[in-house]
Amino acid sequence: MSRRIAFVTGGAGFIGSNIAARLACDWALDVVVCDWLGPAEDGKWRNLAKHPIGDFTQPERMFEWLGAHAHEVEVVIHMGAISSTTEPDADRIIQTNFGLSRDLWGWCAEHGRRLIYASSAATYGDGGLGFDDDNGLEALAALRPLNAYGWSKALFDLYAVRQAARGVAPPQWAGLKFFNVYGPNEDHKGPMKSVAAQIWPDVAQGRQVKLFKSYREGVADGGQLRDFVYVRDVVDVVEWLTKRPDVNGVYNLGSGRARSFRDLAQAVFAAAGAPPQIEYVAMPPALQGRYQYFTEARLGRLRAAGYEGQFTSLEDGVADYVRGYLSQPDPHQ
């Protein structure tokens, strides 16, 4: 009997490993992870250690592996990317985030395999054009991201829509514009971890936490707003897409509600049963001109496509993350 395979790039990373964990619950499906693990002492392998993985391959052997198993692959879930908004090597960013995605698109189109991929809310830049996930070519081309990471994601969204309009597309394709995702399995991300994960050690030790001051009139320190979305909700949407091959396009994926960094910090303290202690510190000069003061996912198109799942409130998501993972001896999902 032929295997049924979900091929997850970046499957040992933060969002990818949570997706792999959920899909691995289906014993009839083999989840194959494509990623680098790095040094064993760094612990990235622990993101996968609690779940049955059907196979594993490194990114440099990805197309070799896919070629050998093309008849078994049902869906490619492409989460692999350079996700650092401060990565200095633009050539590395464009090759990884655009070039590899373009080649995977071509492989899926050629072999008739479905593709779900990670885009980003960073494509919206300063938010001056709003946060509507308009799939029109003019709307996508008008976006002006603030960094090379966001630009690389915007470039591929535009490529996908153009190729689909030309009739050169996988049988299903869906891009997900992730907003500020937080949750288990992000420890390996270092400075790119969610703020909840970054401040947890200080909260756990009863220390003061640091948030950035505001440099915009009318926005209080710590009052910068983000759409924080719990990774469990992200996985719910991805799992739903794997069961809805008729849904195509680029969609926002956030909670649909902007909350402040102050709200987030207070939720972490509350989950720990501790009074909030917050100090506001200067933002690095390099960030001040490239900083988003507001993001909020418009979810109308996702709802119109048929998604009826509810999104976890910030307080409930942070409480689950803190009590179920961050405070535990083994914090991995």
mmCIF file of C-alpha atoms in Angstrom:
data_model
loop_
_atom_site.group_PDB
_atom_site.id
_atom_site.type_symbol
_atom_site.label_atom_id
_atom_site.label_comp_id
_atom_site.label_asym_id
_atom_site.label_seq_id
_atom_site.Cartn_x
_atom_site.Cartn_y
_atom_site.Cartn_z
ATOM 1 C CA MET A 1 0.000 0.000 0.000
ATOM 2 C CA SER A 2 1.336 3.436 -0.944
ATOM 3 C CA ARG A 3 2.074 5.867 1.839
ATOM 4 C CA ARG A 4 0.199 9.129 2.294
ATOM 5 C CA ILE A 5 2.727 11.886 2.956
ATOM 6 C CA ALA A 6 2.537 15.463 4.204
ATOM 7 C CA PHE A 7 5.920 17.059 3.457
ATOM 8 C CA VAL A 8 6.670 19.877 5.910
ATOM 9 C CA THR A 9 9.600 22.200 5.208
ATOM 10 C CA GLY A 10 10.921 23.992 8.271
ATOM 11 C CA GLY A 11 9.211 21.184 10.142
ATOM 12 C CA ALA A 12 11.598 21.320 13.107
ATOM 13 C CA GLY A 13 11.071 25.066 13.516
ATOM 14 C CA PHE A 14 8.489 26.872 15.601
ATOM 15 C CA ILE A 15 5.311 26.832 13.527
ATOM 16 C CA GLY A 16 6.429 23.899 11.388
ATOM 17 C CA SER A 17 6.951 21.580 14.359
ATOM 18 C CA ASN A 18 3.533 22.449 15.764
ATOM 19 C CA ILE A 19 1.997 21.617 12.391
ATOM 20 C CA ALA A 20 3.970 18.359 12.233
ATOM 21 C CA ALA A 21 2.780 17.444 15.741
ATOM 22 C CA ARG A 22 -0.875 17.950 14.807
ATOM 23 C CA LEU A 23 -0.706 16.104 11.500
ATOM 24 C CA ALA A 24 1.192 13.213 13.100
ATOM 25 C CA CYS A 25 -1.935 12.500 15.159
ATOM 26 C CA ASP A 26 -3.338 10.934 11.976
ATOM 27 C CA TRP A 27 -1.691 7.493 12.037
ATOM 28 C CA ALA A 28 -2.644 6.943 8.403
ATOM 29 C CA LEU A 29 -0.503 9.930 7.367
ATOM 30 C CA ASP A 30 3.291 10.061 7.316
ATOM 31 C CA VAL A 31 4.684 13.462 8.230
ATOM 32 C CA VAL A 32 8.049 14.006 6.552
ATOM 33 C CA VAL A 33 10.162 16.857 7.887
ATOM 34 C CA CYS A 34 12.651 18.835 5.829
ATOM 35 C CA ASP A 35 14.892 21.017 7.971
ATOM 36 C CA TRP A 36 18.266 21.486 9.615
ATOM 37 C CA LEU A 37 18.539 20.598 13.302
ATOM 38 C CA GLY A 38 21.905 22.155 14.142
ATOM 39 C CA PRO A 39 23.983 21.162 17.181
ATOM 40 C CA ALA A 40 22.286 18.613 19.428
ATOM 41 C CA GLU A 41 22.997 20.734 22.497
ATOM 42 C CA ASP A 42 20.912 23.570 21.026
ATOM 43 C CA GLY A 43 17.882 21.331 21.417
ATOM 44 C CA LYS A 44 15.976 22.092 18.206
ATOM 45 C CA TRP A 45 15.497 18.333 17.753
ATOM 46 C CA ARG A 46 13.324 18.372 20.872
ATOM 47 C CA ASN A 47 10.637 20.184 18.876
ATOM 48 C CA LEU A 48 10.027 16.854 17.125
ATOM 49 C CA ALA A 49 10.912 14.369 19.834
ATOM 50 C CA LYS A 50 7.385 13.684 21.104
ATOM 51 C CA HIS A 51 5.807 12.812 17.752
ATOM 52 C CA PRO A 52 6.165 10.060 15.136
ATOM 53 C CA ILE A 53 7.924 11.396 12.054
ATOM 54 C CA GLY A 54 7.741 9.316 8.889
ATOM 55 C CA ASP A 55 11.068 10.512 7.488
ATOM 56 C CA PHE A 56 13.527 13.378 7.644
ATOM 57 C CA THR A 57 15.636 15.106 5.024
ATOM 58 C CA GLN A 58 17.812 18.202 4.823
ATOM 59 C CA PRO A 59 16.896 21.172 2.597
ATOM 60 C CA GLU A 60 19.794 20.599 0.200
ATOM 61 C CA ARG A 61 18.349 17.155 -0.593
ATOM 62 C CA MET A 62 14.733 18.272 -0.713
ATOM 63 C CA PHE A 63 14.063 17.905 -4.423
ATOM 64 C CA GLU A 64 15.947 14.629 -4.564
ATOM 65 C CA TRP A 65 13.682 13.303 -1.808
ATOM 66 C CA LEU A 66 10.532 14.689 -3.395
ATOM 67 C CA GLY A 67 11.487 13.215 -6.756
ATOM 68 C CA ALA A 68 11.841 9.761 -5.234
ATOM 69 C CA HIS A 69 8.491 9.954 -3.420
ATOM 70 C CA ALA A 70 6.405 12.152 -5.724
ATOM 71 C CA HIS A 71 3.608 9.583 -6.056
ATOM 72 C CA GLU A 72 3.154 9.437 -2.246
ATOM 73 C CA VAL A 73 3.142 13.153 -1.398
ATOM 74 C CA GLU A 74 -0.348 14.591 -0.904
ATOM 75 C CA VAL A 75 0.519 18.071 0.289
ATOM 76 C CA VAL A 76 3.615 20.224 0.741
ATOM 77 C CA ILE A 77 3.435 22.558 3.737
ATOM 78 C CA HIS A 78 6.204 25.090 3.213
ATOM 79 C CA MET A 79 7.188 26.788 6.478
ATOM 80 C CA GLY A 80 10.937 26.894 5.873
ATOM 81 C CA ALA A 81 12.310 30.429 5.655
ATOM 82 C CA ILE A 82 14.743 32.938 7.063
ATOM 83 C CA SER A 83 12.318 34.628 9.415
ATOM 84 C CA SER A 84 14.625 37.168 11.018
ATOM 85 C CA THR A 85 13.536 40.718 10.251
ATOM 86 C CA THR A 86 17.090 41.885 10.963
ATOM 87 C CA GLU A 87 18.976 39.354 8.780
ATOM 88 C CA PRO A 88 21.713 41.435 7.046
ATOM 89 C CA ASP A 89 22.297 39.215 3.967
ATOM 90 C CA ALA A 90 19.637 40.151 1.411
ATOM 91 C CA ASP A 91 20.980 37.616 -1.114
ATOM 92 C CA ARG A 92 20.475 34.817 1.418
ATOM 93 C CA ILE A 93 16.976 36.076 2.209
ATOM 94 C CA ILE A 94 15.842 36.254 -1.411
ATOM 95 C CA GLN A 95 17.316 32.886 -2.346
ATOM 96 C CA THR A 96 15.771 31.118 0.633
ATOM 97 C CA ASN A 97 12.430 32.901 0.947
ATOM 98 C CA PHE A 98 11.693 33.548 -2.704
ATOM 99 C CA GLY A 99 13.880 31.260 -4.816
ATOM 100 C CA LEU A 100 13.183 28.073 -2.880
ATOM 101 C CA SER A 101 9.464 28.885 -2.663
ATOM 102 C CA ARG A 102 9.345 29.504 -6.426
ATOM 103 C CA ASP A 103 10.996 26.146 -7.107
ATOM 104 C CA LEU A 104 8.612 24.329 -4.749
ATOM 105 C CA TRP A 105 5.680 26.004 -6.468
ATOM 106 C CA GLY A 106 6.969 24.727 -9.807
ATOM 107 C CA TRP A 107 7.447 21.191 -8.456
ATOM 108 C CA CYS A 108 3.930 21.093 -6.975
ATOM 109 C CA ALA A 109 2.402 22.480 -10.170
ATOM 110 C CA GLU A 110 4.264 19.973 -12.336
ATOM 111 C CA HIS A 111 3.393 16.972 -10.156
ATOM 112 C CA GLY A 112 -0.151 18.001 -9.254
ATOM 113 C CA ARG A 113 0.537 18.292 -5.539
ATOM 114 C CA ARG A 114 -1.097 20.755 -3.133
ATOM 115 C CA LEU A 115 0.923 23.600 -1.566
ATOM 116 C CA ILE A 116 0.302 25.532 1.653
ATOM 117 C CA TYR A 117 2.978 28.114 2.408
ATOM 118 C CA ALA A 118 3.940 30.734 4.971
ATOM 119 C CA SER A 119 3.645 34.383 4.072
ATOM 120 C CA SER A 120 3.785 37.162 6.658
ATOM 121 C CA ALA A 121 2.084 40.268 7.970
ATOM 122 C CA ALA A 122 5.480 41.920 7.422
ATOM 123 C CA THR A 123 4.342 42.298 3.797
ATOM 124 C CA TYR A 124 2.048 45.135 4.938
ATOM 125 C CA GLY A 125 4.912 47.402 5.932
ATOM 126 C CA ASP A 126 3.843 50.293 8.162
ATOM 127 C CA GLY A 127 0.185 49.402 7.676
ATOM 128 C CA GLY A 128 -0.576 52.608 5.834
ATOM 129 C CA LEU A 129 -2.500 50.644 3.191
ATOM 130 C CA GLY A 130 -4.395 48.651 5.787
ATOM 131 C CA PHE A 131 -4.392 44.925 6.461
ATOM 132 C CA ASP A 132 -6.814 43.610 3.874
ATOM 133 C CA ASP A 133 -5.581 40.376 2.289
ATOM 134 C CA ASP A 134 -6.596 41.549 -1.166
ATOM 135 C CA ASN A 135 -5.314 39.046 -3.748
ATOM 136 C CA GLY A 136 -5.541 41.517 -6.614
ATOM 137 C CA LEU A 137 -2.282 42.088 -8.467
ATOM 138 C CA GLU A 138 -2.433 45.855 -8.027
ATOM 139 C CA ALA A 139 -3.066 45.582 -4.281
ATOM 140 C CA LEU A 140 -0.199 43.123 -3.788
ATOM 141 C CA ALA A 141 2.184 45.182 -5.911
ATOM 142 C CA ALA A 142 1.350 48.343 -3.919
ATOM 143 C CA LEU A 143 2.594 46.921 -0.606
ATOM 144 C CA ARG A 144 5.840 48.390 0.744
ATOM 145 C CA PRO A 145 7.433 46.157 3.426
ATOM 146 C CA LEU A 146 9.867 47.743 5.877
ATOM 147 C CA ASN A 147 12.593 45.087 5.649
ATOM 148 C CA ALA A 148 14.074 42.531 3.265
ATOM 149 C CA TYR A 149 12.266 39.663 4.978
ATOM 150 C CA GLY A 150 8.867 41.258 4.376
ATOM 151 C CA TRP A 151 9.826 42.129 0.820
ATOM 152 C CA SER A 152 10.817 38.528 0.052
ATOM 153 C CA LYS A 153 7.442 37.284 1.302
ATOM 154 C CA ALA A 154 5.528 39.958 -0.613
ATOM 155 C CA LEU A 155 7.453 39.076 -3.755
ATOM 156 C CA PHE A 156 6.423 35.439 -3.551
ATOM 157 C CA ASP A 157 2.757 36.252 -2.858
ATOM 158 C CA LEU A 158 2.762 38.325 -6.027
ATOM 159 C CA TYR A 159 4.524 35.544 -7.945
ATOM 160 C CA ALA A 160 1.960 32.986 -6.762
ATOM 161 C CA VAL A 161 -1.030 35.087 -7.795
ATOM 162 C CA ARG A 162 0.503 35.860 -11.196
ATOM 163 C CA GLN A 163 1.333 32.216 -11.878
ATOM 164 C CA ALA A 164 -2.119 31.110 -10.816
ATOM 165 C CA ALA A 165 -3.660 33.666 -13.188
ATOM 166 C CA ARG A 166 -1.567 32.113 -15.976
ATOM 167 C CA GLY A 167 -2.854 28.635 -15.151
ATOM 168 C CA VAL A 168 0.494 27.437 -13.821
ATOM 169 C CA ALA A 169 -0.333 26.471 -10.254
ATOM 170 C CA PRO A 170 -0.633 23.537 -7.888
ATOM 171 C CA PRO A 171 -4.139 22.000 -7.714
ATOM 172 C CA GLN A 172 -4.498 23.773 -4.368
ATOM 173 C CA TRP A 173 -2.351 26.652 -3.188
ATOM 174 C CA ALA A 174 -2.776 28.767 -0.087
ATOM 175 C CA GLY A 175 -0.474 31.372 1.420
ATOM 176 C CA LEU A 176 -0.916 32.396 5.047
ATOM 177 C CA LYS A 177 0.073 35.862 6.221
ATOM 178 C CA PHE A 178 1.107 35.087 9.786
ATOM 179 C CA PHE A 179 0.803 37.916 12.272
ATOM 180 C CA ASN A 180 2.593 37.752 15.684
ATOM 181 C CA VAL A 181 2.550 34.038 16.477
ATOM 182 C CA TYR A 182 3.518 32.825 19.955
ATOM 183 C CA GLY A 183 3.537 29.451 21.673
ATOM 184 C CA PRO A 184 5.584 26.321 22.424
ATOM 185 C CA ASN A 185 8.681 25.250 20.452
ATOM 186 C CA GLU A 186 10.104 28.715 19.804
ATOM 187 C CA ASP A 187 13.032 28.611 22.217
ATOM 188 C CA HIS A 188 15.579 27.960 19.437
ATOM 189 C CA LYS A 189 14.641 31.275 17.783
ATOM 190 C CA GLY A 190 16.772 33.313 20.193
ATOM 191 C CA PRO A 191 16.113 37.058 19.784
ATOM 192 C CA MET A 192 13.322 36.334 17.286
ATOM 193 C CA LYS A 193 11.213 34.567 19.944
ATOM 194 C CA SER A 194 7.869 36.065 20.858
ATOM 195 C CA VAL A 195 7.930 38.732 23.552
ATOM 196 C CA ALA A 196 6.032 36.333 25.829
ATOM 197 C CA ALA A 197 8.884 33.826 25.600
ATOM 198 C CA GLN A 198 11.572 36.496 25.902
ATOM 199 C CA ILE A 199 10.236 37.990 29.116
ATOM 200 C CA TRP A 200 9.283 34.699 30.779
ATOM 201 C CA PRO A 201 12.645 34.073 32.523
ATOM 202 C CA ASP A 202 12.430 37.477 34.228
ATOM 203 C CA VAL A 203 8.784 36.969 35.169
ATOM 204 C CA ALA A 204 9.579 33.517 36.563
ATOM 205 C CA GLN A 205 12.355 34.978 38.730
ATOM 206 C CA GLY A 206 10.253 37.868 40.003
ATOM 207 C CA ARG A 207 12.248 40.460 38.073
ATOM 208 C CA GLN A 208 11.192 43.518 36.142
ATOM 209 C CA VAL A 209 10.684 43.086 32.390
ATOM 210 C CA LYS A 210 11.665 45.556 29.679
ATOM 211 C CA LEU A 211 9.474 46.805 26.833
ATOM 212 C CA PHE A 212 10.249 49.414 24.188
ATOM 213 C CA LYS A 213 9.335 53.038 24.623
ATOM 214 C CA SER A 214 7.053 54.581 22.041
ATOM 215 C CA TYR A 215 8.375 57.118 19.538
ATOM 216 C CA ARG A 216 5.017 58.016 18.030
ATOM 217 C CA GLU A 217 2.782 60.809 19.267
ATOM 218 C CA GLY A 218 -0.408 59.505 20.792
ATOM 219 C CA VAL A 219 0.998 56.033 21.497
ATOM 220 C CA ALA A 220 1.990 55.392 25.100
ATOM 221 C CA ASP A 221 5.082 53.419 26.042
ATOM 222 C CA GLY A 222 4.149 49.759 25.723
ATOM 223 C CA GLY A 223 1.025 50.790 23.841
ATOM 224 C CA GLN A 224 2.276 49.629 20.453
ATOM 225 C CA LEU A 225 -0.365 47.256 19.090
ATOM 226 C CA ARG A 226 0.074 43.850 17.510
ATOM 227 C CA ASP A 227 -2.191 41.029 16.460
ATOM 228 C CA PHE A 228 -0.918 38.228 18.710
ATOM 229 C CA VAL A 229 -2.107 34.774 17.616
ATOM 230 C CA TYR A 230 -1.582 31.520 19.516
ATOM 231 C CA VAL A 231 0.221 28.872 17.471
ATOM 232 C CA ARG A 232 -2.527 26.333 18.223
ATOM 233 C CA ASP A 233 -4.952 28.541 16.265
ATOM 234 C CA VAL A 234 -2.493 28.764 13.377
ATOM 235 C CA VAL A 235 -2.276 24.970 13.259
ATOM 236 C CA ASP A 236 -6.073 24.733 13.304
ATOM 237 C CA VAL A 237 -6.225 26.790 10.105
ATOM 238 C CA VAL A 238 -3.466 24.783 8.396
ATOM 239 C CA GLU A 239 -5.176 21.500 9.306
ATOM 240 C CA TRP A 240 -8.460 22.874 7.976
ATOM 241 C CA LEU A 241 -6.772 23.781 4.688
ATOM 242 C CA THR A 242 -5.429 20.242 4.290
ATOM 243 C CA LYS A 243 -9.064 19.108 4.323
ATOM 244 C CA ARG A 244 -10.313 21.841 1.985
ATOM 245 C CA PRO A 245 -8.540 21.387 -1.359
ATOM 246 C CA ASP A 246 -10.994 23.853 -2.937
ATOM 247 C CA VAL A 247 -9.609 26.836 -0.979
ATOM 248 C CA ASN A 248 -6.960 28.850 -2.848
ATOM 249 C CA GLY A 249 -5.315 32.233 -2.387
ATOM 250 C CA VAL A 250 -3.432 34.341 0.142
ATOM 251 C CA TYR A 251 -5.117 34.768 3.516
ATOM 252 C CA ASN A 252 -4.449 36.678 6.713
ATOM 253 C CA LEU A 253 -3.838 34.513 9.769
ATOM 254 C CA GLY A 254 -4.054 36.403 13.037
ATOM 255 C CA SER A 255 -6.504 36.630 15.900
ATOM 256 C CA GLY A 256 -8.312 39.571 14.330
ATOM 257 C CA ARG A 257 -7.755 41.739 17.397
ATOM 258 C CA ALA A 258 -4.839 44.097 18.083
ATOM 259 C CA ARG A 259 -3.505 44.152 21.653
ATOM 260 C CA SER A 260 -0.680 46.120 23.227
ATOM 261 C CA PHE A 261 2.691 44.804 24.337
ATOM 262 C CA ARG A 262 1.725 46.038 27.790
ATOM 263 C CA ASP A 263 -1.352 43.772 27.651
ATOM 264 C CA LEU A 264 0.871 40.868 26.656
ATOM 265 C CA ALA A 265 3.346 41.437 29.483
ATOM 266 C CA GLN A 266 0.543 41.784 32.009
ATOM 267 C CA ALA A 267 -0.950 38.489 30.768
ATOM 268 C CA VAL A 268 2.373 36.726 31.354
ATOM 269 C CA PHE A 269 2.593 38.104 34.900
ATOM 270 C CA ALA A 270 -1.030 37.131 35.563
ATOM 271 C CA ALA A 271 -0.435 33.582 34.314
ATOM 272 C CA ALA A 272 2.496 33.344 36.720
ATOM 273 C CA GLY A 273 0.429 34.745 39.592
ATOM 274 C CA ALA A 274 2.783 37.704 39.974
ATOM 275 C CA PRO A 275 2.222 41.482 40.031
ATOM 276 C CA PRO A 276 3.363 43.229 36.829
ATOM 277 C CA GLN A 277 6.760 44.963 36.889
ATOM 278 C CA ILE A 278 7.479 46.736 33.602
ATOM 279 C CA GLU A 279 10.255 49.146 32.638
ATOM 280 C CA TYR A 280 10.245 50.983 29.311
ATOM 281 C CA VAL A 281 13.592 51.211 27.522
ATOM 282 C CA ALA A 282 14.928 52.933 24.423
ATOM 283 C CA MET A 283 14.353 51.225 21.113
ATOM 284 C CA PRO A 284 17.542 50.555 19.082
ATOM 285 C CA PRO A 285 17.983 53.377 16.533
ATOM 286 C CA ALA A 286 18.071 50.861 13.666
ATOM 287 C CA LEU A 287 14.529 49.761 14.517
ATOM 288 C CA GLN A 288 12.938 53.150 15.066
ATOM 289 C CA GLY A 289 12.322 53.865 11.398
ATOM 290 C CA ARG A 290 11.208 50.318 10.561
ATOM 291 C CA TYR A 291 8.872 49.630 13.449
ATOM 292 C CA GLN A 292 5.213 48.637 13.051
ATOM 293 C CA TYR A 293 3.030 50.399 15.610
ATOM 294 C CA PHE A 294 -0.164 48.595 14.662
ATOM 295 C CA THR A 295 -1.100 45.295 13.048
ATOM 296 C CA GLU A 296 -4.501 43.631 12.979
ATOM 297 C CA ALA A 297 -5.567 40.850 10.663
ATOM 298 C CA ARG A 298 -8.732 41.342 8.660
ATOM 299 C CA LEU A 299 -10.242 37.843 8.610
ATOM 300 C CA GLY A 300 -13.152 38.441 6.242
ATOM 301 C CA ARG A 301 -11.712 36.440 3.354
ATOM 302 C CA LEU A 302 -10.770 33.483 5.559
ATOM 303 C CA ARG A 303 -14.303 33.449 6.974
ATOM 304 C CA ALA A 304 -15.805 33.762 3.501
ATOM 305 C CA ALA A 305 -13.740 30.739 2.441
ATOM 306 C CA GLY A 306 -15.545 28.735 5.113
ATOM 307 C CA TYR A 307 -13.291 28.797 8.171
ATOM 308 C CA GLU A 308 -15.475 28.851 11.290
ATOM 309 C CA GLY A 309 -12.887 28.179 14.020
ATOM 310 C CA GLN A 310 -12.561 30.587 16.924
ATOM 311 C CA PHE A 311 -9.344 32.298 17.959
ATOM 312 C CA THR A 312 -7.929 32.113 21.477
ATOM 313 C CA SER A 313 -7.938 35.332 23.505
ATOM 314 C CA LEU A 314 -4.558 36.785 24.441
ATOM 315 C CA GLU A 315 -5.111 36.073 28.135
ATOM 316 C CA ASP A 316 -6.185 32.459 27.556
ATOM 317 C CA GLY A 317 -3.408 31.755 25.066
ATOM 318 C CA VAL A 318 -0.688 33.211 27.274
ATOM 319 C CA ALA A 319 -2.033 31.342 30.309
ATOM 320 C CA ASP A 320 -1.937 28.041 28.404
ATOM 321 C CA TYR A 321 1.562 28.775 27.101
ATOM 322 C CA VAL A 322 2.955 29.769 30.500
ATOM 323 C CA ARG A 323 1.314 27.069 32.598
ATOM 324 C CA GLY A 324 1.429 24.237 30.098
ATOM 325 C CA TYR A 325 4.864 24.844 28.572
ATOM 326 C CA LEU A 326 7.139 27.688 29.692
ATOM 327 C CA SER A 327 6.898 26.803 33.377
ATOM 328 C CA GLN A 328 7.351 23.075 32.806
ATOM 329 C CA PRO A 329 10.633 21.091 32.993
ATOM 330 C CA ASP A 330 10.107 20.125 29.340
ATOM 331 C CA PRO A 331 8.472 23.101 27.602
ATOM 332 C CA HIS A 332 8.155 21.451 24.172
ATOM 333 C CA GLN A 333 4.956 20.598 22.371
#
